[in-house]
Amino acid sequence: MTDAARITRIDGFRRTVSNLYRSVEFYELALGFVSAEDQTDDTAANDAPARHRRLRLGDEHVELRAPIGFERHRGGVNPGEPVGAPAFQHIAIVTNDMPAAMARLLRFSPAAISEDGAARLPASSGGATAFKFRDPDGHPLELIAFADGGAGTRWQGRGSSDAPTVGIDHSAIDSADVRRSIAFYTSVLGLAVSSRQVNRGPAQDALDGVPGAVVEVVPLVVPGDEGFHIELLGYRTPEVPGLPPGNGLLEDIGDRLTMRVRGGDDLDVIVERWQAARCAVERLDEWTALGRDPDGHLVLVRCPNPTPA
């Protein structure tokens, strides 16, 4: 993979919700996000107009979209998608004060995925402390506090007891075949593998809320960018079967990662690679493409519009 025609930044994450104001309240008050004014447009799935709100935490953002007429996301079906399920995808929210972050979050009584509160992973699994839970629509989220040094170095020294959450470290997506997913993200989008490890043991079981969890963890980064990245989760136990055939791209309201390229020529090349990988992709306009990875997870890639002369 050359430096040409590759993703230059992972911008953030877009998530569909049923009630915009309920979700905004949760993300702001329980998790410390701040937001701009909400807007309405006509670019949602199924040609339905959508209200949306861009939320920021540190340098990262999430966009919540509430299509008019939409009632419930599949992740909101009680008890929601478990870890290892094909649609499971979470975003990891960083805190440097886990007790303060947990105290604020638990005032909103979120549905827990993790058992018995935050779990401290052993040093062999990175040594982080983490807690997985759900937003009001059942979407999975994670609070994570990194051990000193290691993967969380860039977050150290940020935050306070009044504002204990400091940013979004990554979005983790389940992969039925880690080798296949690595090939897609490196050869089609130009991301790079930064490390690989296998997590298991009682702390992992407690974090994931399942017995006998064994998961290969593979961070994928934009070369030269220490910001928002992807984390592949290859569950060996419980097994990830892969996403079933979904709706057409334009009708799919699932979560999606949003990424950036330098320009239209780069986007042309990436779309060609995408097609050669035999994964669904569609050019939405001259500057934007929407496609699926090998497991069906949605990825939106866009480039800046040219400045009018």
CSV table of C-alpha atoms in Angstrom, one decimal:
chain,number,residue,atom,x,y,z
A,1,MET,CA,0.0,0.0,0.0
A,2,THR,CA,1.5,3.3,-1.1
A,3,ASP,CA,0.8,6.7,0.5
A,4,ALA,CA,-1.5,7.5,-2.4
A,5,ALA,CA,-5.3,6.8,-2.4
A,6,ARG,CA,-5.8,5.9,1.2
A,7,ILE,CA,-7.8,7.0,4.2
A,8,THR,CA,-6.2,10.1,5.7
A,9,ARG,CA,-8.4,10.3,8.8
A,10,ILE,CA,-11.2,8.4,10.6
A,11,ASP,CA,-13.5,11.3,11.3
A,12,GLY,CA,-15.9,9.7,13.7
A,13,PHE,CA,-19.1,7.6,14.0
A,14,ARG,CA,-22.7,7.9,13.0
A,15,ARG,CA,-25.4,6.2,15.0
A,16,THR,CA,-29.2,5.9,14.4
A,17,VAL,CA,-31.5,6.6,17.4
A,18,SER,CA,-35.2,6.6,17.9
A,19,ASN,CA,-35.5,9.7,20.0
A,20,LEU,CA,-32.9,12.4,19.3
A,21,TYR,CA,-33.5,14.5,22.5
A,22,ARG,CA,-33.5,11.5,24.8
A,23,SER,CA,-30.2,10.3,23.3
A,24,VAL,CA,-28.6,13.7,23.3
A,25,GLU,CA,-29.4,14.1,27.0
A,26,PHE,CA,-27.9,10.7,27.8
A,27,TYR,CA,-24.7,11.4,25.8
A,28,GLU,CA,-24.3,14.9,27.2
A,29,LEU,CA,-25.3,14.4,30.9
A,30,ALA,CA,-24.1,10.8,31.4
A,31,LEU,CA,-21.0,10.8,29.3
A,32,GLY,CA,-19.9,14.4,29.0
A,33,PHE,CA,-20.4,15.1,25.3
A,34,VAL,CA,-21.2,18.6,24.1
A,35,SER,CA,-23.3,19.4,21.0
A,36,ALA,CA,-24.1,21.8,18.3
A,37,GLU,CA,-27.7,22.7,17.3
A,38,ASP,CA,-29.7,19.9,15.9
A,39,GLN,CA,-30.7,20.1,12.2
A,40,THR,CA,-33.2,18.4,9.8
A,41,ASP,CA,-32.4,17.1,6.4
A,42,ASP,CA,-33.6,14.6,3.8
A,43,THR,CA,-30.6,12.3,3.6
A,44,ALA,CA,-31.7,9.6,5.9
A,45,ALA,CA,-32.4,6.0,5.0
A,46,ASN,CA,-35.5,5.1,3.1
A,47,ASP,CA,-35.7,8.7,1.8
A,48,ALA,CA,-37.1,9.8,5.2
A,49,PRO,CA,-36.0,13.1,6.6
A,50,ALA,CA,-33.9,12.9,9.7
A,51,ARG,CA,-33.1,15.1,12.7
A,52,HIS,CA,-29.5,14.9,13.7
A,53,ARG,CA,-27.1,16.3,16.2
A,54,ARG,CA,-23.3,16.3,16.1
A,55,LEU,CA,-21.8,15.6,19.5
A,56,ARG,CA,-18.1,16.3,20.4
A,57,LEU,CA,-15.9,14.8,23.2
A,58,GLY,CA,-12.4,16.2,23.0
A,59,ASP,CA,-11.2,16.1,19.4
A,60,GLU,CA,-13.6,13.3,18.4
A,61,HIS,CA,-17.3,13.3,17.5
A,62,VAL,CA,-20.4,11.2,17.1
A,63,GLU,CA,-23.4,12.1,15.0
A,64,LEU,CA,-26.7,10.9,16.2
A,65,ARG,CA,-29.5,10.6,13.6
A,66,ALA,CA,-33.2,10.1,14.2
A,67,PRO,CA,-35.0,9.4,11.0
A,68,ILE,CA,-38.6,10.6,11.2
A,69,GLY,CA,-40.9,7.6,11.5
A,70,PHE,CA,-38.1,5.4,12.8
A,71,GLU,CA,-39.2,3.6,16.0
A,72,ARG,CA,-36.4,1.3,17.2
A,73,HIS,CA,-33.0,0.1,16.2
A,74,ARG,CA,-32.3,-3.6,16.1
A,75,GLY,CA,-29.8,-3.1,19.0
A,76,GLY,CA,-32.7,-1.9,21.2
A,77,VAL,CA,-34.4,-5.3,21.2
A,78,ASN,CA,-34.1,-6.5,24.8
A,79,PRO,CA,-31.5,-7.5,25.9
A,80,GLY,CA,-29.7,-6.2,22.8
A,81,GLU,CA,-27.0,-7.7,20.7
A,82,PRO,CA,-24.5,-9.6,22.9
A,83,VAL,CA,-20.7,-9.5,22.4
A,84,GLY,CA,-19.8,-11.8,19.6
A,85,ALA,CA,-23.1,-11.1,17.7
A,86,PRO,CA,-22.5,-10.0,14.1
A,87,ALA,CA,-24.0,-6.5,14.6
A,88,PHE,CA,-22.1,-5.7,17.8
A,89,GLN,CA,-20.1,-2.5,17.4
A,90,HIS,CA,-19.2,-0.2,20.3
A,91,ILE,CA,-17.3,3.1,20.8
A,92,ALA,CA,-14.8,3.3,23.6
A,93,ILE,CA,-15.0,6.5,25.7
A,94,VAL,CA,-11.8,7.4,27.6
A,95,THR,CA,-11.7,8.4,31.2
A,96,ASN,CA,-8.7,9.1,33.4
A,97,ASP,CA,-11.0,8.9,36.5
A,98,MET,CA,-13.0,5.7,36.3
A,99,PRO,CA,-14.8,6.1,39.7
A,100,ALA,CA,-16.0,9.6,38.8
A,101,ALA,CA,-17.1,8.5,35.3
A,102,MET,CA,-18.9,5.5,36.6
A,103,ALA,CA,-20.6,7.5,39.4
A,104,ARG,CA,-22.0,10.0,36.8
A,105,LEU,CA,-23.0,7.3,34.3
A,106,LEU,CA,-24.8,5.1,36.9
A,107,ARG,CA,-27.1,7.9,37.9
A,108,PHE,CA,-28.8,7.3,34.5
A,109,SER,CA,-29.2,3.5,35.1
A,110,PRO,CA,-27.8,2.2,31.8
A,111,ALA,CA,-28.3,-1.4,30.9
A,112,ALA,CA,-25.0,-3.1,31.8
A,113,ILE,CA,-23.2,-5.6,29.5
A,114,SER,CA,-20.3,-6.1,31.9
A,115,GLU,CA,-20.8,-8.0,35.2
A,116,ASP,CA,-20.0,-6.5,38.6
A,117,GLY,CA,-19.0,-3.0,37.4
A,118,ALA,CA,-15.7,-2.0,35.7
A,119,ALA,CA,-13.3,-4.9,35.1
A,120,ARG,CA,-9.5,-4.5,35.3
A,121,LEU,CA,-7.8,-6.5,32.6
A,122,PRO,CA,-4.5,-8.2,33.4
A,123,ALA,CA,-1.2,-6.7,32.1
A,124,SER,CA,-1.1,-9.4,29.4
A,125,SER,CA,-4.3,-7.9,28.0
A,126,GLY,CA,-3.2,-4.3,28.2
A,127,GLY,CA,-4.0,-3.6,31.9
A,128,ALA,CA,-7.0,-1.3,31.1
A,129,THR,CA,-10.1,-0.9,33.3
A,130,ALA,CA,-13.3,-1.0,31.3
A,131,PHE,CA,-17.1,-1.2,31.6
A,132,LYS,CA,-19.5,-2.1,28.7
A,133,PHE,CA,-23.0,-0.8,28.7
A,134,ARG,CA,-25.9,0.4,26.5
A,135,ASP,CA,-27.4,3.7,25.5
A,136,PRO,CA,-31.2,4.2,25.6
A,137,ASP,CA,-31.6,2.5,22.2
A,138,GLY,CA,-29.5,-0.5,23.2
A,139,HIS,CA,-26.4,0.5,21.3
A,140,PRO,CA,-23.2,-0.8,23.0
A,141,LEU,CA,-20.7,1.7,24.6
A,142,GLU,CA,-17.6,1.3,26.7
A,143,LEU,CA,-15.9,3.4,29.3
A,144,ILE,CA,-12.2,2.7,29.4
A,145,ALA,CA,-9.3,3.9,31.6
A,146,PHE,CA,-5.9,2.9,30.3
A,147,ALA,CA,-3.0,1.8,32.5
A,148,ASP,CA,0.0,4.1,32.8
A,149,GLY,CA,2.0,3.9,29.6
A,150,GLY,CA,1.2,1.7,26.7
A,151,ALA,CA,-1.8,2.2,24.4
A,152,GLY,CA,-3.3,5.0,26.4
A,153,THR,CA,-0.3,7.3,26.6
A,154,ARG,CA,-1.9,10.1,24.6
A,155,TRP,CA,-4.8,10.4,27.0
A,156,GLN,CA,-2.8,10.7,30.2
A,157,GLY,CA,-3.1,14.0,32.1
A,158,ARG,CA,-6.4,14.9,30.6
A,159,GLY,CA,-9.8,15.3,32.3
A,160,SER,CA,-10.8,16.0,35.9
A,161,SER,CA,-13.4,14.8,38.4
A,162,ASP,CA,-15.8,17.4,37.1
A,163,ALA,CA,-15.2,16.3,33.5
A,164,PRO,CA,-13.8,12.8,33.7
A,165,THR,CA,-14.3,11.7,30.1
A,166,VAL,CA,-11.8,13.1,27.6
A,167,GLY,CA,-12.4,11.6,24.2
A,168,ILE,CA,-13.2,8.6,22.0
A,169,ASP,CA,-10.3,6.2,21.5
A,170,HIS,CA,-11.8,3.8,19.0
A,171,SER,CA,-14.8,2.0,17.6
A,172,ALA,CA,-14.6,-1.8,18.0
A,173,ILE,CA,-16.3,-4.0,15.5
A,174,ASP,CA,-16.8,-7.8,15.5
A,175,SER,CA,-15.1,-9.8,12.8
A,176,ALA,CA,-16.0,-13.3,11.9
A,177,ASP,CA,-12.6,-13.7,10.1
A,178,VAL,CA,-9.9,-11.4,11.4
A,179,ARG,CA,-7.5,-12.2,8.6
A,180,ARG,CA,-10.1,-11.3,6.0
A,181,SER,CA,-10.9,-8.1,7.7
A,182,ILE,CA,-7.3,-7.1,8.0
A,183,ALA,CA,-6.9,-7.7,4.3
A,184,PHE,CA,-9.8,-5.4,3.5
A,185,TYR,CA,-8.9,-2.5,5.8
A,186,THR,CA,-5.2,-2.5,4.8
A,187,SER,CA,-5.5,-3.2,1.0
A,188,VAL,CA,-8.7,-1.3,0.3
A,189,LEU,CA,-8.6,1.6,2.8
A,190,GLY,CA,-4.9,1.8,3.6
A,191,LEU,CA,-5.1,1.3,7.3
A,192,ALA,CA,-2.3,-0.4,9.2
A,193,VAL,CA,-2.2,-3.0,12.0
A,194,SER,CA,-0.6,-1.5,15.1
A,195,SER,CA,-0.7,-4.6,17.3
A,196,ARG,CA,-2.3,-8.0,17.9
A,197,GLN,CA,-3.2,-9.8,21.1
A,198,VAL,CA,-5.6,-12.4,22.4
A,199,ASN,CA,-7.6,-11.6,25.6
A,200,ARG,CA,-9.1,-14.2,27.9
A,201,GLY,CA,-9.6,-15.0,31.5
A,202,PRO,CA,-12.0,-14.1,34.3
A,203,ALA,CA,-11.7,-10.3,33.8
A,204,GLN,CA,-12.5,-10.6,30.1
A,205,ASP,CA,-15.5,-12.8,30.9
A,206,ALA,CA,-16.7,-10.1,33.4
A,207,LEU,CA,-16.1,-7.3,30.9
A,208,ASP,CA,-18.0,-9.0,28.1
A,209,GLY,CA,-20.7,-10.5,30.3
A,210,VAL,CA,-20.2,-14.0,28.9
A,211,PRO,CA,-18.4,-17.1,30.2
A,212,GLY,CA,-15.2,-18.3,28.5
A,213,ALA,CA,-14.7,-15.2,26.3
A,214,VAL,CA,-11.6,-15.5,24.0
A,215,VAL,CA,-11.1,-12.6,21.7
A,216,GLU,CA,-8.4,-11.5,19.3
A,217,VAL,CA,-7.9,-7.7,19.4
A,218,VAL,CA,-6.4,-6.0,16.4
A,219,PRO,CA,-6.2,-2.2,16.3
A,220,LEU,CA,-6.2,-0.7,12.8
A,221,VAL,CA,-4.8,2.9,12.5
A,222,VAL,CA,-4.3,5.6,9.9
A,223,PRO,CA,-0.6,5.7,9.4
A,224,GLY,CA,0.8,8.8,11.1
A,225,ASP,CA,-2.4,9.6,12.9
A,226,GLU,CA,-2.8,8.8,16.6
A,227,GLY,CA,-6.5,9.7,16.7
A,228,PHE,CA,-9.7,7.7,16.4
A,229,HIS,CA,-9.0,4.2,15.1
A,230,ILE,CA,-10.8,0.9,14.6
A,231,GLU,CA,-10.4,-2.2,16.7
A,232,LEU,CA,-11.2,-5.6,15.2
A,233,LEU,CA,-12.7,-8.0,17.7
A,234,GLY,CA,-12.3,-11.6,16.5
A,235,TYR,CA,-14.3,-13.6,19.1
A,236,ARG,CA,-13.2,-17.3,19.2
A,237,THR,CA,-15.7,-17.8,22.0
A,238,PRO,CA,-18.5,-16.8,21.6
A,239,GLU,CA,-18.1,-17.3,17.8
A,240,VAL,CA,-19.0,-14.4,15.5
A,241,PRO,CA,-21.1,-15.9,12.6
A,242,GLY,CA,-20.9,-12.8,10.3
A,243,LEU,CA,-23.7,-10.4,9.5
A,244,PRO,CA,-26.6,-11.8,7.5
A,245,PRO,CA,-27.5,-10.2,4.1
A,246,GLY,CA,-28.8,-6.8,5.0
A,247,ASN,CA,-30.9,-4.1,3.3
A,248,GLY,CA,-29.5,-2.2,0.4
A,249,LEU,CA,-26.9,0.3,1.3
A,250,LEU,CA,-29.2,3.3,1.0
A,251,GLU,CA,-31.9,1.7,3.1
A,252,ASP,CA,-29.6,0.5,5.9
A,253,ILE,CA,-29.8,2.6,9.1
A,254,GLY,CA,-27.0,0.8,10.9
A,255,ASP,CA,-24.1,2.3,12.6
A,256,ARG,CA,-21.3,3.5,10.3
A,257,LEU,CA,-17.8,4.7,10.6
A,258,THR,CA,-17.0,8.0,8.7
A,259,MET,CA,-13.6,8.4,7.0
A,260,ARG,CA,-11.9,11.0,4.9
A,261,VAL,CA,-9.7,10.9,1.8
A,262,ARG,CA,-7.8,13.7,0.1
A,263,GLY,CA,-9.8,14.1,-3.0
A,264,GLY,CA,-12.1,12.7,-5.7
A,265,ASP,CA,-9.3,10.9,-7.5
A,266,ASP,CA,-8.3,9.0,-4.4
A,267,LEU,CA,-11.9,8.1,-3.8
A,268,ASP,CA,-12.2,6.7,-7.3
A,269,VAL,CA,-9.2,4.4,-6.6
A,270,ILE,CA,-10.6,3.3,-3.3
A,271,VAL,CA,-14.0,2.5,-4.8
A,272,GLU,CA,-12.3,0.4,-7.5
A,273,ARG,CA,-10.4,-1.6,-4.8
A,274,TRP,CA,-13.6,-2.0,-2.8
A,275,GLN,CA,-15.4,-3.5,-5.8
A,276,ALA,CA,-12.4,-5.8,-6.5
A,277,ALA,CA,-12.7,-7.0,-2.9
A,278,ARG,CA,-16.3,-8.0,-3.7
A,279,CYS,CA,-17.8,-6.0,-0.9
A,280,ALA,CA,-20.9,-3.8,-1.6
A,281,VAL,CA,-20.1,-0.2,-2.3
A,282,GLU,CA,-22.0,2.6,-3.9
A,283,ARG,CA,-21.0,6.1,-5.0
A,284,LEU,CA,-23.5,8.5,-3.4
A,285,ASP,CA,-22.2,11.5,-5.3
A,286,GLU,CA,-18.9,12.8,-6.7
A,287,TRP,CA,-17.4,13.2,-3.2
A,288,THR,CA,-18.9,10.4,-1.1
A,289,ALA,CA,-19.1,6.6,-1.1
A,290,LEU,CA,-20.9,4.2,1.2
A,291,GLY,CA,-19.9,0.5,1.5
A,292,ARG,CA,-19.7,-2.5,3.7
A,293,ASP,CA,-16.7,-4.4,5.0
A,294,PRO,CA,-16.5,-8.2,4.7
A,295,ASP,CA,-18.8,-8.6,7.7
A,296,GLY,CA,-21.3,-6.1,6.5
A,297,HIS,CA,-20.3,-3.2,8.8
A,298,LEU,CA,-21.0,0.2,7.1
A,299,VAL,CA,-18.2,2.6,6.2
A,300,LEU,CA,-18.8,6.1,4.8
A,301,VAL,CA,-15.9,7.7,2.9
A,302,ARG,CA,-15.9,11.3,1.8
A,303,CYS,CA,-13.5,13.9,0.4
A,304,PRO,CA,-13.7,17.7,0.6
A,305,ASN,CA,-15.8,19.5,-1.9
A,306,PRO,CA,-13.7,21.7,-4.2
A,307,THR,CA,-13.7,25.4,-3.3
A,308,PRO,CA,-15.6,27.3,-6.0
A,309,ALA,CA,-13.5,29.6,-8.1
